[in-house]
Each structure stands twice: as C-alpha cells, then as structure tokens.
C-alpha cells in the first residue's frame, strides 16, 4: 500500500531501499495474478449448539474473531512460540514478571494477611534481579500493589447479592439465540473488575460486553447497573444504559456472521 500507485499521500514512502525491496517481493509473489485467500467462501451455518453461549464465550470471540472461527469451526489451534530463555542476567523487570509477581502477592493483600506474611511471599520470587537493585525494585512494586489492593478493598466492603444466572433470548436473523449470564459478586454499587496492568483495548472490550449483559438482565432492584474497572493506571466507570438488549443484538449478529467468515479485527459496527 505504501508503494503502489495511485498512492495515498498520507501513506507515501520516500525510502528508496524499502521501495526496491517491496517491488522485488511483489514480483516474486506474482503480484496482480489471481490468488485465493484462506477462506474462498463462507462456511455452512453453524449447528444449534452455537446458538447458546455464555458471556465469556462471546467475549472470547471478540478478542480475536479469526482465532475463534479457526478453533471452534475448523478445529485449528495455532500454538504460540515459547519465549526464548534469557542468555544474560536481567537487570530490569519485564511486564510478564510484574504480572507473575502480582498474581502471587495480590491475593494475600486482598485477604488482609499480615505484613510479615506478605513480605515473605514477595521475597520468595524470581521475578526480580539479584542484589540491592532487585530488592529495591521488588519493594517499589510491593508498595504499588499494596496501594492498588487498598483501593480494591474499599470497593469490596459492600455486601454481595446472591448468585444468579439468567438466560437472555434474542431473535437474530431467523433464529433465537441464547446468552447465559452468571454473576456471583454483584454489589449495591454494581460490579467491580480489576487487572494489575495498564488498561488495554482487551480490558475495555471485556468490561463493555459484561456491562451490557448486566444491564440486559433482571437484577436486584437495589443494585446499580454500573461496572467499575480498576487498572494499574487508574480506573474507568461504565454507567447504566437503556438499550442493552439492542447492543447485545448487534454483537450476537456479528458473532453469527463470524462463525461462517472471519471478521475484521475489530469489526466495524455501522449505524448507531
């Protein structure tokens, strides 16, 4: 797209070496000849078992529609390459290390265990470099985790309503589709979700789908249909909405299409 005429001025490249390399690549691939994609036509309509799904299953679909259709319609599971083993001693803490550290320490903080117990769990880790620098980094991370846990504990003080499960039925196309929503931690001020990392597009997507499901079911009258998501870089609130069933209908229709042909990542919703 950067080198083929007529070029979009906003995409145009002036790097001659890259241009020549791309021209050679296109020549070797026979650019301009008719080539078939992986999907030359739509798959048959899915069976009835696909017309009933959970909110988590719907979320998994929108996380990666192409991966979903490969796995659940064609039985193709692409394995992920393992990260190479470091050839030298690390001096910085990577994202995965922080996530691993939080997964071990955060539950103890939320359970209000003693500072001594938490400190022992934190020190029994391989996520940080050895020596004074690693110890300082670990203490800084523990301090940040403790502050994060304290913010969460204030949200968890409110009582929890009884667990409930409800099935939302929507007519999509010519069939009735069913979406199962189960919740065991609804509080008077709504739902609280968290992940100790910077909020990503996946967090917003996951929160939004669960939020509209919450607003589409008949919950306790005393419960606020609100979802609050806590992340390492702050929090965001999703306020109650009135057209939750309409929003779910749009998502289920995209899900129906994505079971026969791969959708774009992310699919573009037109209209509203």
Coordinates of C-alpha atoms in Angstrom, one line a residue:
X1 CA 0.0 0.0 0.0
X2 CA 2.9 2.4 0.6
X3 CA 4.5 2.0 -2.8
X4 CA 1.7 1.0 -5.2
X5 CA 0.2 3.8 -7.4
X6 CA -2.0 5.7 -7.0
X7 CA -0.6 6.2 -3.6
X8 CA -2.4 7.8 -0.6
X9 CA -0.3 10.9 0.2
X10 CA -0.6 10.1 3.9
X11 CA 1.0 6.7 3.3
X12 CA 3.6 7.6 0.7
X13 CA 7.1 6.4 1.4
X14 CA 10.3 8.1 0.1
X15 CA 12.7 5.4 1.3
X16 CA 14.2 4.1 -2.0
X17 CA 15.7 0.9 -0.4
X18 CA 12.4 -0.1 1.1
X19 CA 10.6 0.6 -2.2
X20 CA 13.0 -1.6 -4.2
X21 CA 12.8 -4.4 -1.6
X22 CA 9.0 -4.3 -1.8
X23 CA 9.0 -4.3 -5.6
X24 CA 11.2 -7.4 -5.6
X25 CA 8.9 -9.1 -3.1
X26 CA 5.8 -8.3 -5.1
X27 CA 7.5 -9.6 -8.3
X28 CA 8.4 -12.9 -6.6
X29 CA 4.9 -13.3 -5.4
X30 CA 3.4 -12.7 -8.8
X31 CA 1.6 -9.6 -7.7
X32 CA -1.5 -9.0 -9.9
X33 CA -2.2 -12.7 -10.5
X34 CA -5.4 -14.1 -9.1
X35 CA -4.8 -15.6 -5.7
X36 CA -7.2 -17.3 -3.4
X37 CA -7.4 -16.5 0.3
X38 CA -7.7 -19.0 3.1
X39 CA -11.4 -18.6 3.0
X40 CA -12.7 -18.7 -0.5
X41 CA -16.3 -18.9 0.6
X42 CA -18.4 -18.9 3.8
X43 CA -18.6 -22.0 6.0
X44 CA -22.1 -23.6 6.4
X45 CA -24.4 -22.2 9.0
X46 CA -23.3 -23.5 12.5
X47 CA -25.4 -26.0 14.4
X48 CA -27.9 -25.3 17.2
X49 CA -25.2 -25.8 19.8
X50 CA -23.6 -22.5 18.7
X51 CA -26.8 -20.5 19.3
X52 CA -26.4 -20.8 23.0
X53 CA -23.3 -19.3 24.6
X54 CA -22.0 -17.6 27.7
X55 CA -21.0 -14.0 28.0
X56 CA -17.4 -15.2 28.4
X57 CA -17.6 -17.2 25.2
X58 CA -18.9 -14.1 23.4
X59 CA -16.0 -12.1 24.9
X60 CA -13.5 -14.7 23.7
X61 CA -14.9 -14.3 20.2
X62 CA -14.5 -10.6 20.0
X63 CA -11.0 -10.8 21.5
X64 CA -9.9 -12.5 18.2
X65 CA -12.6 -13.4 15.7
X66 CA -10.2 -15.1 13.3
X67 CA -8.7 -17.3 16.1
X68 CA -12.2 -18.2 17.2
X69 CA -13.5 -19.4 13.9
X70 CA -10.4 -21.4 13.3
X71 CA -10.6 -23.1 16.7
X72 CA -14.3 -23.8 17.0
X73 CA -15.4 -24.3 13.4
X74 CA -12.3 -25.8 11.8
X75 CA -10.5 -27.3 14.8
X76 CA -7.3 -25.5 14.0
X77 CA -5.4 -24.3 17.1
X78 CA -2.2 -22.3 16.4
X79 CA 0.3 -22.7 19.2
X80 CA 2.2 -19.7 20.4
X81 CA 6.0 -19.8 20.3
X82 CA 7.7 -20.0 23.7
X83 CA 9.7 -17.0 24.8
X84 CA 13.4 -17.7 24.5
X85 CA 15.4 -18.2 27.7
X86 CA 17.5 -15.1 28.6
X87 CA 21.1 -15.6 27.8
X88 CA 22.2 -13.0 30.4
X89 CA 21.1 -12.0 33.9
X90 CA 18.2 -9.5 33.7
X91 CA 18.6 -6.0 35.3
X92 CA 15.1 -4.7 34.5
X93 CA 11.7 -6.1 35.3
X94 CA 9.5 -7.1 32.3
X95 CA 5.7 -6.9 32.0
X96 CA 5.4 -10.7 32.4
X97 CA 7.5 -10.6 35.6
X98 CA 5.3 -7.9 37.1
X99 CA 2.2 -9.9 36.2
X100 CA 3.6 -13.0 37.8
X101 CA 4.6 -11.1 40.9
X102 CA 1.1 -9.6 41.2
X103 CA -0.6 -13.0 40.7
X104 CA 1.2 -14.3 43.8
X105 CA 1.1 -11.3 46.1
X106 CA -2.2 -9.5 45.4
X107 CA -4.5 -12.3 46.8
X108 CA -2.6 -12.1 50.1
X109 CA -3.0 -8.3 50.2
X110 CA -6.7 -8.6 49.4
X111 CA -7.1 -11.1 52.2
X112 CA -5.5 -8.6 54.6
X113 CA -2.8 -11.0 55.7
X114 CA -0.1 -9.7 58.0
X115 CA 2.7 -7.5 56.6
X116 CA 5.2 -10.2 57.6
X117 CA 3.4 -12.9 55.6
X118 CA 3.1 -10.7 52.6
X119 CA 6.8 -9.7 52.8
X120 CA 7.8 -13.4 52.9
X121 CA 5.7 -14.2 49.8
X122 CA 7.1 -11.2 48.0
X123 CA 10.7 -12.1 48.8
X124 CA 10.3 -15.7 47.6
X125 CA 10.3 -14.7 44.0
X126 CA 12.5 -15.0 40.9
X127 CA 10.9 -12.1 39.0
X128 CA 13.5 -9.5 40.1
X129 CA 17.2 -9.3 39.7
X130 CA 19.5 -10.4 42.5
X131 CA 21.2 -7.9 44.8
X132 CA 20.3 -4.4 46.1
X133 CA 18.8 -3.2 42.8
X134 CA 16.4 -6.2 42.6
X135 CA 15.4 -5.8 46.2
X136 CA 14.7 -2.1 45.7
X137 CA 12.6 -2.8 42.6
X138 CA 10.6 -5.5 44.4
X139 CA 9.8 -3.2 47.3
X140 CA 8.7 -0.5 44.9
X141 CA 6.4 -3.0 43.2
X142 CA 5.1 -4.2 46.5
X143 CA 4.3 -0.7 47.6
X144 CA 2.4 -0.1 44.3
X145 CA 0.5 -3.4 44.7
X146 CA -0.4 -2.5 48.3
X147 CA -1.9 0.8 47.2
X148 CA -3.8 -1.0 44.4
X149 CA -5.2 -3.6 46.9
X150 CA -6.3 -0.9 49.4
X151 CA -8.3 0.8 46.7
X152 CA -10.0 -2.5 45.8
X153 CA -10.7 -3.4 49.4
X154 CA -12.8 -0.3 49.9
X155 CA -14.9 -1.4 47.0
X156 CA -15.3 -4.9 48.3
X157 CA -16.6 -3.8 51.7
X158 CA -20.2 -3.6 50.4
X159 CA -22.3 -6.8 50.8
X160 CA -22.6 -9.2 47.9
X161 CA -26.0 -10.2 46.5
X162 CA -26.9 -13.8 46.0
X163 CA -25.5 -15.5 42.9
X164 CA -27.9 -15.5 40.0
X165 CA -27.9 -16.9 36.4
X166 CA -30.2 -15.6 33.7
X167 CA -30.6 -16.5 30.0
X168 CA -31.1 -13.6 27.6
X169 CA -33.0 -14.6 24.5
X170 CA -32.7 -12.6 21.3
X171 CA -34.0 -13.2 17.8
X172 CA -31.1 -12.9 15.4
X173 CA -31.8 -13.4 11.7
X174 CA -34.5 -16.2 11.7
X175 CA -33.3 -18.0 14.8
X176 CA -33.5 -17.5 18.6
X177 CA -30.1 -17.1 20.2
X178 CA -29.5 -17.5 23.9
X179 CA -26.8 -15.8 26.0
X180 CA -26.2 -17.1 29.5
X181 CA -25.1 -14.5 32.1
X182 CA -24.0 -15.7 35.6
X183 CA -22.9 -13.3 38.4
X184 CA -21.8 -14.1 42.0
X185 CA -20.2 -10.8 43.1
X186 CA -22.8 -8.1 42.3
X187 CA -22.9 -5.4 45.0
X188 CA -25.2 -2.4 45.6
X189 CA -22.8 -0.1 43.7
X190 CA -22.6 -2.6 40.8
X191 CA -19.7 -4.8 39.6
X192 CA -16.0 -4.3 40.3
X193 CA -13.4 -5.8 38.0
X194 CA -9.6 -5.3 38.0
X195 CA -6.3 -6.3 36.5
X196 CA -3.0 -5.1 37.7
X197 CA -1.7 -3.7 34.4
X198 CA -2.3 -0.7 32.3
X199 CA -5.8 -0.7 30.8
X200 CA -5.8 -2.2 27.3
X201 CA -8.3 -2.5 24.5
X202 CA -9.0 -6.0 25.7
X203 CA -9.9 -4.7 29.2
X204 CA -12.3 -2.2 27.7
X205 CA -13.8 -4.8 25.4
X206 CA -14.3 -7.4 28.2
X207 CA -15.8 -4.8 30.5
X208 CA -18.2 -3.5 27.9
X209 CA -19.6 -6.9 27.0
X210 CA -20.2 -7.9 30.6
X211 CA -21.6 -4.4 31.3
X212 CA -24.3 -4.6 28.6
X213 CA -25.2 -8.1 29.7
X214 CA -25.6 -6.9 33.3
X215 CA -27.9 -4.1 32.0
X216 CA -29.9 -6.6 29.9
X217 CA -30.9 -9.0 32.8
X218 CA -33.3 -8.5 35.6
X219 CA -31.1 -8.0 38.6
X220 CA -31.8 -6.9 42.1
X221 CA -33.7 -3.6 42.3
X222 CA -31.2 -2.3 44.8
X223 CA -28.2 -2.9 42.6
X224 CA -26.7 -0.2 40.5
X225 CA -26.2 -1.4 36.9
X226 CA -22.7 0.0 36.8
X227 CA -19.3 -1.5 36.2
X228 CA -16.1 -0.1 37.5
X229 CA -12.7 -1.4 36.2
X230 CA -9.5 -0.9 38.2
X231 CA -6.2 -1.0 36.5
X232 CA -2.6 0.0 37.3
X233 CA -3.0 3.4 35.6
X234 CA -6.4 4.3 37.1
X235 CA -10.0 3.2 36.8
X236 CA -12.9 3.7 34.4
X237 CA -16.7 3.6 35.0
X238 CA -19.4 2.3 32.7
X239 CA -22.7 3.9 33.6
X240 CA -26.2 2.2 33.2
X241 CA -27.5 2.1 29.7
X242 CA -31.1 1.8 28.4
X243 CA -30.5 0.0 25.1
X244 CA -28.6 -3.0 26.4
X245 CA -30.6 -5.6 24.5
X246 CA -30.2 -3.7 21.3
X247 CA -26.4 -3.6 21.8
X248 CA -26.4 -7.3 22.5
X249 CA -28.3 -7.9 19.4
X250 CA -25.6 -6.1 17.3
X251 CA -22.9 -8.2 19.0
X252 CA -24.7 -11.5 18.5
X253 CA -25.4 -10.7 14.8
X254 CA -21.6 -10.1 14.4
X255 CA -20.9 -13.3 16.2
X256 CA -23.3 -15.2 13.9
X257 CA -21.5 -13.8 10.8
X258 CA -18.1 -14.5 12.3
X259 CA -18.9 -18.2 12.7
X260 CA -19.0 -18.5 8.9
X261 CA -16.5 -16.0 7.7
X262 CA -13.6 -14.3 9.6
X263 CA -14.5 -10.8 10.7
X264 CA -12.1 -7.8 10.7
X265 CA -10.3 -7.2 13.9
X266 CA -12.1 -5.3 15.2
X267 CA -15.4 -5.5 13.3
X268 CA -16.8 -2.1 12.4
X269 CA -20.4 -1.5 13.6
X270 CA -22.3 0.8 11.3
X271 CA -25.4 2.6 12.1
X272 CA -25.7 4.0 15.6

